[in-house]
Short mmCIF file of C-alpha atoms in Angstrom, two decimals:
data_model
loop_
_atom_site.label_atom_id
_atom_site.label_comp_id
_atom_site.label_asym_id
_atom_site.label_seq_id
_atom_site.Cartn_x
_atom_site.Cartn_y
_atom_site.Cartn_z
CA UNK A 79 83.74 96.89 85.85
CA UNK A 80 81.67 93.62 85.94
CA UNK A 81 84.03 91.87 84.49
CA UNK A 82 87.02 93.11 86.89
CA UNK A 83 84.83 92.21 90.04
CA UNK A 84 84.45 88.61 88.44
CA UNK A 85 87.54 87.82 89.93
CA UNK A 86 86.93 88.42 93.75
CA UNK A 87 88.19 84.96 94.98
CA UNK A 88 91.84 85.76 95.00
CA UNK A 89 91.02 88.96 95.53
CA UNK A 90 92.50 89.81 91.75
CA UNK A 91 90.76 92.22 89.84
CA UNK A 92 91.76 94.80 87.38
CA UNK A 93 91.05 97.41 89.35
CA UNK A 94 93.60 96.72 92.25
CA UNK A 95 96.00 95.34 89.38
CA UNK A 96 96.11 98.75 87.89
CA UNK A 97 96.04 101.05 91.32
CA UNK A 98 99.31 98.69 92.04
CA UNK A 99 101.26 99.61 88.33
CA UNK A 100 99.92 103.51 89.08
CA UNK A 101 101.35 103.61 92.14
CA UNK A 102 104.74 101.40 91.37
CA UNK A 103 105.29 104.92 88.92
CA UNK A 104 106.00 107.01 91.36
CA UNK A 105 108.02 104.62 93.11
CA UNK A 106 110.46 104.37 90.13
CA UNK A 107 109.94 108.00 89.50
CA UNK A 108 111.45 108.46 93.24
CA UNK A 109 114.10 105.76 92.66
CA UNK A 110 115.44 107.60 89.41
CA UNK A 111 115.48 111.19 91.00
CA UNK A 112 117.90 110.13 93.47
CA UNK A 113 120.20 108.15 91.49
CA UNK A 114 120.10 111.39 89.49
CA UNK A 115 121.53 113.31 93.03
CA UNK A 116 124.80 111.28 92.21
CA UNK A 117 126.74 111.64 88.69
CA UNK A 118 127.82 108.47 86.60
CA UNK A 119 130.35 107.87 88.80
CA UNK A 120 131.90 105.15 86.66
CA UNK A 121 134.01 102.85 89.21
CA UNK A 122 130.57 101.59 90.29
CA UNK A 123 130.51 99.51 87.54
CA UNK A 124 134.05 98.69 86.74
CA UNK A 125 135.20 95.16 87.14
CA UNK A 126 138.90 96.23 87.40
CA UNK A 127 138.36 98.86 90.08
CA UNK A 128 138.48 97.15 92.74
CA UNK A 129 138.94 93.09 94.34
CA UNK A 130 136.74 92.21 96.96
CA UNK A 131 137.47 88.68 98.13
CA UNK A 132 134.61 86.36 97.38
CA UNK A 133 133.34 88.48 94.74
CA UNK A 134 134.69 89.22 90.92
CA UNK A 135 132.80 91.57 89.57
CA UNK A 136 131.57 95.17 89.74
CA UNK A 137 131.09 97.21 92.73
CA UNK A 138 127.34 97.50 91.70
CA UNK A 139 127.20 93.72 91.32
CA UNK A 140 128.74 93.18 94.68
CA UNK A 141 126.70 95.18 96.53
CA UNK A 142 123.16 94.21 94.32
CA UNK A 143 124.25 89.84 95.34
CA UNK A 144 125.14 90.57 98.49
CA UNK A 145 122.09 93.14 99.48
CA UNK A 146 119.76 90.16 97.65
CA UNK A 147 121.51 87.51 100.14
CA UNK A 148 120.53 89.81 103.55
CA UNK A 149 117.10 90.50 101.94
CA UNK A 150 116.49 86.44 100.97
CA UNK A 151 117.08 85.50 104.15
CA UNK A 152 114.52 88.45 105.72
CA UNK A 153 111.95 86.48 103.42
CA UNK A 154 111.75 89.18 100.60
CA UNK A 155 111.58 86.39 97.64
CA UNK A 156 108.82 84.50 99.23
CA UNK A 157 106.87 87.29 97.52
CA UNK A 158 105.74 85.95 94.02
CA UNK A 159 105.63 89.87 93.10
CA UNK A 160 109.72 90.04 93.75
CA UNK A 161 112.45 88.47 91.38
CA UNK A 162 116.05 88.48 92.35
CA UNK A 163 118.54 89.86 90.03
CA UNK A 164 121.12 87.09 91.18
CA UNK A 165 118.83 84.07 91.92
CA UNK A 166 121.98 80.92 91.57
CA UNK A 167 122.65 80.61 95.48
CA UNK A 168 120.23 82.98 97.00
CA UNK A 169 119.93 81.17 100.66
CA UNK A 170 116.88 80.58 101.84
CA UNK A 171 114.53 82.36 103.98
CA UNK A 172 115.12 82.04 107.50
CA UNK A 173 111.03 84.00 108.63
CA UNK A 174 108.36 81.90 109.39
CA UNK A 175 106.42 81.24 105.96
CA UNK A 176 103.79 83.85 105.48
CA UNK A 177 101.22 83.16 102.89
CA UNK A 178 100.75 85.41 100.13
CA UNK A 179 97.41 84.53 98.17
CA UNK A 180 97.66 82.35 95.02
CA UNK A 181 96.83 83.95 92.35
CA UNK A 182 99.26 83.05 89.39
CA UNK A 183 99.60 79.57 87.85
CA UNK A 184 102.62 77.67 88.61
CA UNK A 185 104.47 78.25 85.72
CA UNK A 186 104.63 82.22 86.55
CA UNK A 187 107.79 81.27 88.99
CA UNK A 188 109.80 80.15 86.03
CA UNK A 189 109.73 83.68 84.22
CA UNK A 190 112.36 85.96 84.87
CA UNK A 191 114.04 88.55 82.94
CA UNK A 192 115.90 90.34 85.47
CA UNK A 193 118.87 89.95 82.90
CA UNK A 194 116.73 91.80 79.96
CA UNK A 195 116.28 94.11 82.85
CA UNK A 196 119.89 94.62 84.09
CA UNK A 197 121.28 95.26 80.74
CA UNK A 198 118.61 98.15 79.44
CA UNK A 199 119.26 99.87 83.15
CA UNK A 200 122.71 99.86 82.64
CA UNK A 201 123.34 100.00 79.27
CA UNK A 202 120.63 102.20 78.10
CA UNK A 203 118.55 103.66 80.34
CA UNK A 204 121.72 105.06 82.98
CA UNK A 205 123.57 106.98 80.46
CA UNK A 206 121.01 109.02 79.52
CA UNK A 207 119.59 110.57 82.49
CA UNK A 208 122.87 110.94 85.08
CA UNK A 209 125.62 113.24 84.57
CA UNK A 210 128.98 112.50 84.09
CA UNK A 211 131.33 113.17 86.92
CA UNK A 212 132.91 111.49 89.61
CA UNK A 213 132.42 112.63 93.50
CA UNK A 214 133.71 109.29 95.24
CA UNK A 215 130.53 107.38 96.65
CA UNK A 216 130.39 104.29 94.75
CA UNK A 217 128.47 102.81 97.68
CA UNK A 218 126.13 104.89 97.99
CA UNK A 219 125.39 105.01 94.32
CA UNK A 220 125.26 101.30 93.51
CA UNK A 221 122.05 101.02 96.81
CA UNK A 222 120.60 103.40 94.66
CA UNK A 223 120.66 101.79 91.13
CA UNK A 224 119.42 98.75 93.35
CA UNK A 225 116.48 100.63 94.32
CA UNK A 226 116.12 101.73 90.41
CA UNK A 227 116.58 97.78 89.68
CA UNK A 228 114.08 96.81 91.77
CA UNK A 229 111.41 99.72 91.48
CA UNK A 230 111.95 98.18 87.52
CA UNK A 231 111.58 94.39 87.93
CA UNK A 232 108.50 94.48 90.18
CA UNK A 233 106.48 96.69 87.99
CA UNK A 234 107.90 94.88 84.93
CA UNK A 235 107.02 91.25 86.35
CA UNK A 236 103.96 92.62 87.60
CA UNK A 237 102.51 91.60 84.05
CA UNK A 238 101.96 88.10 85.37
CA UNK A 239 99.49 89.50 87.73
CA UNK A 240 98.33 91.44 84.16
CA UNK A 241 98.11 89.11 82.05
CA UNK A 242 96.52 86.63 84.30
CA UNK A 243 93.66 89.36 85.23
CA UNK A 244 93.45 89.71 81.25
CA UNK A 245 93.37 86.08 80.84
CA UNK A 246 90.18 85.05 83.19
CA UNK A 247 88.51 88.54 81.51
CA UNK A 248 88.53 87.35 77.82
CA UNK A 249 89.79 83.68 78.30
CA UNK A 250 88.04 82.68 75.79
CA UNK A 251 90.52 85.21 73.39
CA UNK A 252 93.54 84.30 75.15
CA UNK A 253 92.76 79.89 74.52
CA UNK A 254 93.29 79.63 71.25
CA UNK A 255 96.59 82.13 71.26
CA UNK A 256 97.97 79.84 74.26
CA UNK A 257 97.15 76.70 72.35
CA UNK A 258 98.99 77.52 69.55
CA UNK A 259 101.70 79.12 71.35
CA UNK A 260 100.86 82.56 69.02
CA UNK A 261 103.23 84.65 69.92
CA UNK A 262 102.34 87.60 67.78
CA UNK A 263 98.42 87.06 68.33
CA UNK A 264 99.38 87.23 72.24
CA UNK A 265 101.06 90.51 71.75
CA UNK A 266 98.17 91.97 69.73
CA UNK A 267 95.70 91.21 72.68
CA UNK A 268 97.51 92.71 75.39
CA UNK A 269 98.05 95.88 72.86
CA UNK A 270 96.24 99.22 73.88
CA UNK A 271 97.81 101.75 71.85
CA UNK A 272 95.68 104.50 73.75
CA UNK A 273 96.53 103.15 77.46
CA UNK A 274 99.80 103.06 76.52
CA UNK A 275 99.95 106.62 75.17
CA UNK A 276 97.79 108.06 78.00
CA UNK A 277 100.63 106.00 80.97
CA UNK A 278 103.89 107.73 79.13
CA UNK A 279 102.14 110.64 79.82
CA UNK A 280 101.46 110.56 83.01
CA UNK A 281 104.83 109.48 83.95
CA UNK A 282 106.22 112.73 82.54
CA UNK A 283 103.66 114.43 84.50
CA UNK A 284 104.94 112.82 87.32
CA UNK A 285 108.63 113.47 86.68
CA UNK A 286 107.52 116.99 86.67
CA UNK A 287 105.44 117.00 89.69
CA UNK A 288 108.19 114.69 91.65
CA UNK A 289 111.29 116.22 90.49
CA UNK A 290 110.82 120.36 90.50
CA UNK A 291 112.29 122.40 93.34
CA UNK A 292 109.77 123.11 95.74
CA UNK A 293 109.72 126.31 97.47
CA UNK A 294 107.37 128.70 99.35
CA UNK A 295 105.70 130.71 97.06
CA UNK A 296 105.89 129.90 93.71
CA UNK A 297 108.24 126.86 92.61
CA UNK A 298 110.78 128.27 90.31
CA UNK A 299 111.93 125.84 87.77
CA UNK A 300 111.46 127.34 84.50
CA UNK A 301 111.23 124.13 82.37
CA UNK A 302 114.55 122.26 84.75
CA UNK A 303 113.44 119.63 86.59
CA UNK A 304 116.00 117.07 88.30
CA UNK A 305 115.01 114.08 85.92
CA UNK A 306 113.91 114.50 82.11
CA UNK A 307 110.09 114.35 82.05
CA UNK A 308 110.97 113.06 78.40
CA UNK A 309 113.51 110.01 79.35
CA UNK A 310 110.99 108.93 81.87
CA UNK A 311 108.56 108.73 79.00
CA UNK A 312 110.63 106.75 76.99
CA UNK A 313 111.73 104.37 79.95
CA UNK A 314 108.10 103.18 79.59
CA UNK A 315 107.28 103.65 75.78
CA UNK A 316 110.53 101.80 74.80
CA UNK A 317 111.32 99.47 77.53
CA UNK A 318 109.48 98.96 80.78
CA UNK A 319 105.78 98.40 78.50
CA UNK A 320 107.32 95.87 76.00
CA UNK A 321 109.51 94.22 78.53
CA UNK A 322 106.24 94.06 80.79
CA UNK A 323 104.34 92.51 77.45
CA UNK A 324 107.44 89.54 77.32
CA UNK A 325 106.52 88.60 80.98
CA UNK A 326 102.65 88.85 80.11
CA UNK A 327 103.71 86.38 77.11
CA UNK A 328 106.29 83.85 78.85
CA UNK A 329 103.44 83.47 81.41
CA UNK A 330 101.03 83.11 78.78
CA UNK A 331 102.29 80.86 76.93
CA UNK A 332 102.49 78.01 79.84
CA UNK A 333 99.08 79.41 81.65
CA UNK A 334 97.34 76.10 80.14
CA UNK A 335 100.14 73.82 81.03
CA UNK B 129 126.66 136.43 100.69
CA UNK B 130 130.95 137.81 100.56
CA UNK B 131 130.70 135.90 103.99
CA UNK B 132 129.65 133.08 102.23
CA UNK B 133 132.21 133.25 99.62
CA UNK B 134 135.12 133.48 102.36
CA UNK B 135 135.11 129.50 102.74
CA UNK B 136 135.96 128.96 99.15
CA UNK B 137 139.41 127.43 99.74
CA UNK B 138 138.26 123.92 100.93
CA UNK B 139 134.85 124.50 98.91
CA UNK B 140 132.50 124.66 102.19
CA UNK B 141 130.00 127.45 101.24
CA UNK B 142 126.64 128.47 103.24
CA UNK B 143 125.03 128.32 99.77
CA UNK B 144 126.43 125.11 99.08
CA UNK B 145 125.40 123.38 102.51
CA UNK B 146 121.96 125.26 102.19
CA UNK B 147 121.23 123.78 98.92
CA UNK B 148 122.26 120.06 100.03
CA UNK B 149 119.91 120.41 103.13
CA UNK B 150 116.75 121.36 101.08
CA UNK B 151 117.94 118.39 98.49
CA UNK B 152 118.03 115.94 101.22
CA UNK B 153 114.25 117.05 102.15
CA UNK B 154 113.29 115.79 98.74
CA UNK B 155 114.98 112.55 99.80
CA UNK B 156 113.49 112.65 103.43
CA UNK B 157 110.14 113.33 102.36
CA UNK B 158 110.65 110.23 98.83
CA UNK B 159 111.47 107.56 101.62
CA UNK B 160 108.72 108.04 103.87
CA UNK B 161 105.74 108.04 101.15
CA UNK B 162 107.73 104.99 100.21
CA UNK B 163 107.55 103.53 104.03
CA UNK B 164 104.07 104.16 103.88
CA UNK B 165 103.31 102.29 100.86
CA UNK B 166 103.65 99.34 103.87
CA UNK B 167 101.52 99.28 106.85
CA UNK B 168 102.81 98.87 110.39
CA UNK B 169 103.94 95.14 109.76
CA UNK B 170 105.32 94.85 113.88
CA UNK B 171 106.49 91.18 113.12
CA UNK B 172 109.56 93.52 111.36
CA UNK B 173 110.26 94.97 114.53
CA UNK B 174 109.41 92.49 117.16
CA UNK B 175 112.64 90.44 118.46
CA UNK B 176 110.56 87.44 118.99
CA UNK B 177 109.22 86.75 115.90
CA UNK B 178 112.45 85.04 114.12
CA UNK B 179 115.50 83.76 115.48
CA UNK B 180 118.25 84.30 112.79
CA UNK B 181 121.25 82.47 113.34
CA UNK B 182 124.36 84.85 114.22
CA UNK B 183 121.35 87.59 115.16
CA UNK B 184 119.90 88.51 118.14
CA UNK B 185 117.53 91.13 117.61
CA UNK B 186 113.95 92.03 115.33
CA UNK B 187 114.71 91.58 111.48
CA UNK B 188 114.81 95.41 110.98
CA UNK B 189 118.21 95.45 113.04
CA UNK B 190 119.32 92.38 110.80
CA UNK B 191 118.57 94.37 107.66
CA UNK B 192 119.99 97.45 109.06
CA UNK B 193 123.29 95.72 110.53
CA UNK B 194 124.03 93.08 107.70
CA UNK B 195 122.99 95.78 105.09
CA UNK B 196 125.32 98.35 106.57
CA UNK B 197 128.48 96.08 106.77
CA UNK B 198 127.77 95.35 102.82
CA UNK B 199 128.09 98.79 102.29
CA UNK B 200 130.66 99.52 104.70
CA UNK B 201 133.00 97.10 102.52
CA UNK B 202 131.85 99.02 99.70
CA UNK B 203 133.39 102.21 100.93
CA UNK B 204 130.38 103.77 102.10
CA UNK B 205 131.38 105.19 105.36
CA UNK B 206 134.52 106.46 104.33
CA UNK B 207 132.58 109.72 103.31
CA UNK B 208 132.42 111.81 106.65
CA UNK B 209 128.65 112.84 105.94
CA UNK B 210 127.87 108.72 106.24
CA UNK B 211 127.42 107.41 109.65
CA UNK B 212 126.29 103.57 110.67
CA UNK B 213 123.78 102.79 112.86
CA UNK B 214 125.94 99.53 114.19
CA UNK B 215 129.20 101.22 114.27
CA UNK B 216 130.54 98.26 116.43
CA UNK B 217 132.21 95.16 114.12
CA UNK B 218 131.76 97.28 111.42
CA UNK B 219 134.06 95.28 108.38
CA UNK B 220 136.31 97.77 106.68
CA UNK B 221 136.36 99.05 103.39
CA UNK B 222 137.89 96.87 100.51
CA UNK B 223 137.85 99.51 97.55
CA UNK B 224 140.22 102.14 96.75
CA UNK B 225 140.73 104.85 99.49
CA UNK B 226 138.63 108.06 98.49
CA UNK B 227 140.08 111.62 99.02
CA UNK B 228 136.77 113.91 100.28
CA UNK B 229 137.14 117.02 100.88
CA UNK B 230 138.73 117.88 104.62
CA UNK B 231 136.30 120.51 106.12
CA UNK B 232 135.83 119.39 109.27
CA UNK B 233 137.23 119.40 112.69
CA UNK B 234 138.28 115.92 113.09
CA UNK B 235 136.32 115.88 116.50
CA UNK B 236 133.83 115.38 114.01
CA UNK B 237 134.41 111.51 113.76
CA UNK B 238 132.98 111.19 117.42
CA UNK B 239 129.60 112.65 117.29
CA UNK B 240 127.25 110.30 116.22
CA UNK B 241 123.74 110.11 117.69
CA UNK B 242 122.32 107.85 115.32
CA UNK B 243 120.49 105.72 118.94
CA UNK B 244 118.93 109.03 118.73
CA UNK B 245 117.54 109.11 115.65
CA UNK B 246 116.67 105.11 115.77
CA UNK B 247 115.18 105.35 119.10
CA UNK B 248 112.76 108.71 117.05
CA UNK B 249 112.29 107.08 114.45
CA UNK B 250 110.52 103.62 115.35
CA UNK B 251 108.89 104.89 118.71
CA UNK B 252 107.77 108.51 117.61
CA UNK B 253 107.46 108.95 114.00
CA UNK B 254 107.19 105.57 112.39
CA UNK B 255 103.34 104.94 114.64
CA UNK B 256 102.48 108.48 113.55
CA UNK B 257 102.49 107.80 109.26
CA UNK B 258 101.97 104.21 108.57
CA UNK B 259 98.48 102.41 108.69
CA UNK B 260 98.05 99.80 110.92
CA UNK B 261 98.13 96.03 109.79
CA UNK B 262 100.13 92.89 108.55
CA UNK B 263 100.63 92.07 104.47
CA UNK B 264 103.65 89.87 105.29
CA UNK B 265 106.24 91.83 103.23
CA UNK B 266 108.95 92.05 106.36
CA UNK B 267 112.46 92.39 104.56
CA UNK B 268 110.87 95.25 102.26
CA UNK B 269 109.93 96.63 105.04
CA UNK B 270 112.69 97.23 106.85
CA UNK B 271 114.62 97.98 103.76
CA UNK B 272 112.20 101.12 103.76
CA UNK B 273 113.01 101.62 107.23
CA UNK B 274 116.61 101.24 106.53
CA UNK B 275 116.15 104.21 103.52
CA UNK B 276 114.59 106.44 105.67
CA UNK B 277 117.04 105.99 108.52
CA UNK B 278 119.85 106.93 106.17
CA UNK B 279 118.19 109.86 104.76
CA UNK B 280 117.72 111.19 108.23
CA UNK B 281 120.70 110.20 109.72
CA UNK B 282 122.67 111.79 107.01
CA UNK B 283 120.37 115.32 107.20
CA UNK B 284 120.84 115.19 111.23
CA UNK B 285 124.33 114.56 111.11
CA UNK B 286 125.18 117.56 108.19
CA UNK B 287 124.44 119.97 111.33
CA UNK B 288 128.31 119.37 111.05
CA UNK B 289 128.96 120.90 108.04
CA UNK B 290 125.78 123.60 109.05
CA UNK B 291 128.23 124.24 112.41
CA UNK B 292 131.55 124.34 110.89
CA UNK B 293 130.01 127.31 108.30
CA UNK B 294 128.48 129.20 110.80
CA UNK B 295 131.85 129.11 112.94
CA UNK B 296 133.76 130.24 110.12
CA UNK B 297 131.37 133.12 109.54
CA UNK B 298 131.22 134.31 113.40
CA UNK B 299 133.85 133.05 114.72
CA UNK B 300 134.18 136.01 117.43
CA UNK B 301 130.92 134.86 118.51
CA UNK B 302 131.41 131.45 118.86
CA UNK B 303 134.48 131.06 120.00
CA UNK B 304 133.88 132.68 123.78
CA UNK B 305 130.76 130.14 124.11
CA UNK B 306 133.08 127.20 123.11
CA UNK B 307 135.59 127.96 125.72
CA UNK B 308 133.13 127.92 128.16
CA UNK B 309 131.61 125.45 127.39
CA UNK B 310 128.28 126.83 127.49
CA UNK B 311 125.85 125.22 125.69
CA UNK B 312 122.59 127.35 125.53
CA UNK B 313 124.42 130.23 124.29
CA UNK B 314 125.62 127.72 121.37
CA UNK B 315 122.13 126.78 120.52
CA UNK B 316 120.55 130.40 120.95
CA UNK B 317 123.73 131.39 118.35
CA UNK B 318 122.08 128.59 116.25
CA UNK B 319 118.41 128.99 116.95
CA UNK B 320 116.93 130.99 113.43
CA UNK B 321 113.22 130.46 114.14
CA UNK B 322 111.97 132.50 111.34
CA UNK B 323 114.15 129.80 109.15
CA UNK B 324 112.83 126.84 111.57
CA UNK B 325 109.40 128.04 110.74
CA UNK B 326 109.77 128.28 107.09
CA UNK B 327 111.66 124.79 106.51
CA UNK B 328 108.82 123.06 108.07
CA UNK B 329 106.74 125.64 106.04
CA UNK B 330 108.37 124.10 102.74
CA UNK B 331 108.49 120.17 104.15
CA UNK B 332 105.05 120.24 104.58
CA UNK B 333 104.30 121.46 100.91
CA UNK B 334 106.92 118.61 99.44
CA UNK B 335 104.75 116.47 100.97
CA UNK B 336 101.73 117.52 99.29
CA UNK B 337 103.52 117.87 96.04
CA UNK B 338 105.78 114.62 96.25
CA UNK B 339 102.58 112.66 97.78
CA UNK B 340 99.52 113.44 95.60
CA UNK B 341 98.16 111.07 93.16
CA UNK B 342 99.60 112.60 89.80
CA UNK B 343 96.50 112.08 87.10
CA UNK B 344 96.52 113.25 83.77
CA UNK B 345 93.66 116.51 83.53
CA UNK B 346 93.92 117.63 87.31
CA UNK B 347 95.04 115.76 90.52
CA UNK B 348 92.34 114.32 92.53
CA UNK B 349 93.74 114.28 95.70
CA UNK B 350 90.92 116.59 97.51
CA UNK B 351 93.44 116.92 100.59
CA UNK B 352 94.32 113.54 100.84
CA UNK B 353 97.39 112.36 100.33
CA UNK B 354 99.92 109.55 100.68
CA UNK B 355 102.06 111.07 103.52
CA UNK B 356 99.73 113.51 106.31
CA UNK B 357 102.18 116.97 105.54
CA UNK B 358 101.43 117.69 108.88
CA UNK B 359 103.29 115.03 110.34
CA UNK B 360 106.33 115.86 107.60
CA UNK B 361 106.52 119.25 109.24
CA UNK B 362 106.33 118.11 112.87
CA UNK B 363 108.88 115.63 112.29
CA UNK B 364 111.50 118.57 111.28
CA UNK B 365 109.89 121.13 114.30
CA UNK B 366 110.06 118.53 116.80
CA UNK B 367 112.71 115.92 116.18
CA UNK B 368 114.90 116.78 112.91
CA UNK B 369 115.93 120.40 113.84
CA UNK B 370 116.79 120.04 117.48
CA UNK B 371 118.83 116.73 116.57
CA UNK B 372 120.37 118.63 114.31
CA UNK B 373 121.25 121.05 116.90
CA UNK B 374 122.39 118.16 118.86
CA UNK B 375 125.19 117.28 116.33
CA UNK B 376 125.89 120.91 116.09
CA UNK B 377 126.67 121.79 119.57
CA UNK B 378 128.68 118.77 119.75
CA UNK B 379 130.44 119.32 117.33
CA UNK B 380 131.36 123.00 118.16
CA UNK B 381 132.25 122.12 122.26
CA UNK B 382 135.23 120.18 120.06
CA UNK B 383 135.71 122.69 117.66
CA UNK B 384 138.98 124.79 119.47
CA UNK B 385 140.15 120.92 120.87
#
């Protein structure tokens, strides 16, 4: 506790760091219960389906660049928290500059693996919790794996805001790591096999709590919920926490720079 | 129930249309929590603040608008359960042509109240859930806004489908009312209030169970939580139910047309 309130400055301490990652759960909780509502609905991410001028790729891609564009200009990237998915060409913000506080070292703009990201939603993590099926609304279904996408990279790329909590808490750990760009002695510092273990449980508990049928009197699910408690569990044990530990690395690794 | 089952030919089932209203609460209920993860932020809304070339209004109707024709290219409002909140300029859609289902009346196509629901939601409901203040994050913001206008929109506007099933099931009863042209005996043929009373019933406890803090051991919410249910349930009593009614009585004056 001490330690966290250290870091009052900025106005960083572990505390509010780890309110934010709770609460950015049920936000991607939310995000994958209604992309759930819709099945695969596989044109969405066809290249060959359909030929929109100005744009050669996927529905999804389309409507992921284009939403990114409207949002740019609104300001949404002046956020250090938020990390387009399409960054070549984004315009600039056309808002009045509003300033976030500075927390993160320079080098923290330079990492971003919304690519890492893009390929486990799509090619992993999609599959296994829609069903197949077909009902028409491509649109409506590629706004929705945005929201999923970018639910995902904020609480992902939210470990530069971990690691540089972690980093003024045991700096004196983290040095020699960063000095000798340690890779594996990085990882093993920002390991907690218990915390770890104790968050893919709670974000079953909340894919149970956010995803039964809720009805007057007593909610009758019987074990069916509208996203897999399970899958949500391994979203974080086998992607979102390791992808969240490459961010806390990359920034890591050029803190001292 | 055999009532019910009389609509089967073109699929259009009270069961089926009950079932997608209660699913859409989930959503309703999801976007505001997510809303109020923001507070108030009035720069969003305030045509002053920004001057956007090509727009002439507050950022939210920039998001909304620019958003809207994205997804309008994308197909979106080909679906007759979609409606836009800038219907005029609207681009057309540039991806295959989509056969839904034809269950309605095509006087459908005309009755959007979407101003409606706009003018409800920022003036009436919005002031009522978030917190006041500023924390500069504008273009999420209004995407929020945009999600929950669309989740509304699209619940108000099903009153279609909710009319069209009803009309099928009574049509002796509805048909004298729509020749005249009488529209309080339309809403009192609509007007369930033991159901009014228990859908706001059931609203109110999705927002206690989609807006608690989920913990692992018990929940320690102690009555608090992240969206007042009390608000969730006047928002259906006062505003979601009789604009719903709205859209059904216009849509039944046109039904015999």
């Amino acid at each position: 506790m001490a330690k966290a309130e250290s870091n009052v400055s900025d106005g960083l301490t572990l505390d509010l760091v780890r309110d934010s990652l709770i609460r950015q759960e049920d936000t991607i909780v939310f995000s994958l219960i209604e992309r759930a509502k819709f099945p695969l609905n596989s044109p969405t991410y066809d290249p060959s389906y359909t030929s929109i001028p100005g744009s050669c790729g996927s529905l999804v891609e389309f409507i992921v660049k284009e939403t990114e564009a409207i949002q740019a200009k609104a300001g949404r990237y002046e956020n250090p928290e938020e990390h387009p998915f399409f960054p070549d060409n984004l315009p600039p913000s056309l808002v009045p500059h509003h300033k976030y506080p500075k927390v993160l070292h320079p080098a923290a703009m330079f990492v971003n693996i919304n690519k890492m990201i893009w390929d486990m939603y799509f090619n992993k993590l999609l599959p296994l919790f829609v069903t197949p099926g077909d009902d028409g609304n491509y649109a409506s279904t590629a706004a929705r794996d945005l929201e999923c996408l970018q639910a995902l990279s904020r609480r992902i790329h939210y470990g530069k805001l971990v690691a540089e909590v972690k980093f003024r808490d045991e700096r004196k750990d983290y040095e020699p790591a960063i000095r000798a760009q340690d890779r594996d002695t990085l990882i093993g510092l920002l390991t907690f096999a218990n915390v770890e273990e104790a968050v893919k449980k709670r974000v079953a508990k909340k894919a149970v709590t956010f995803g039964r049928d809720v009805q007057l009197g007593d909610d009758g699910n019987k074990g069916k919920y509208k996203l897999d408690p399970a899958i949500v569990s391994r979203l974080y044990g086998d992607w979102v926490i390791p992808l969240t530990k490459e961010v806390e690395v990359e920034y890591l690794l050029h803190r001292l720079d």
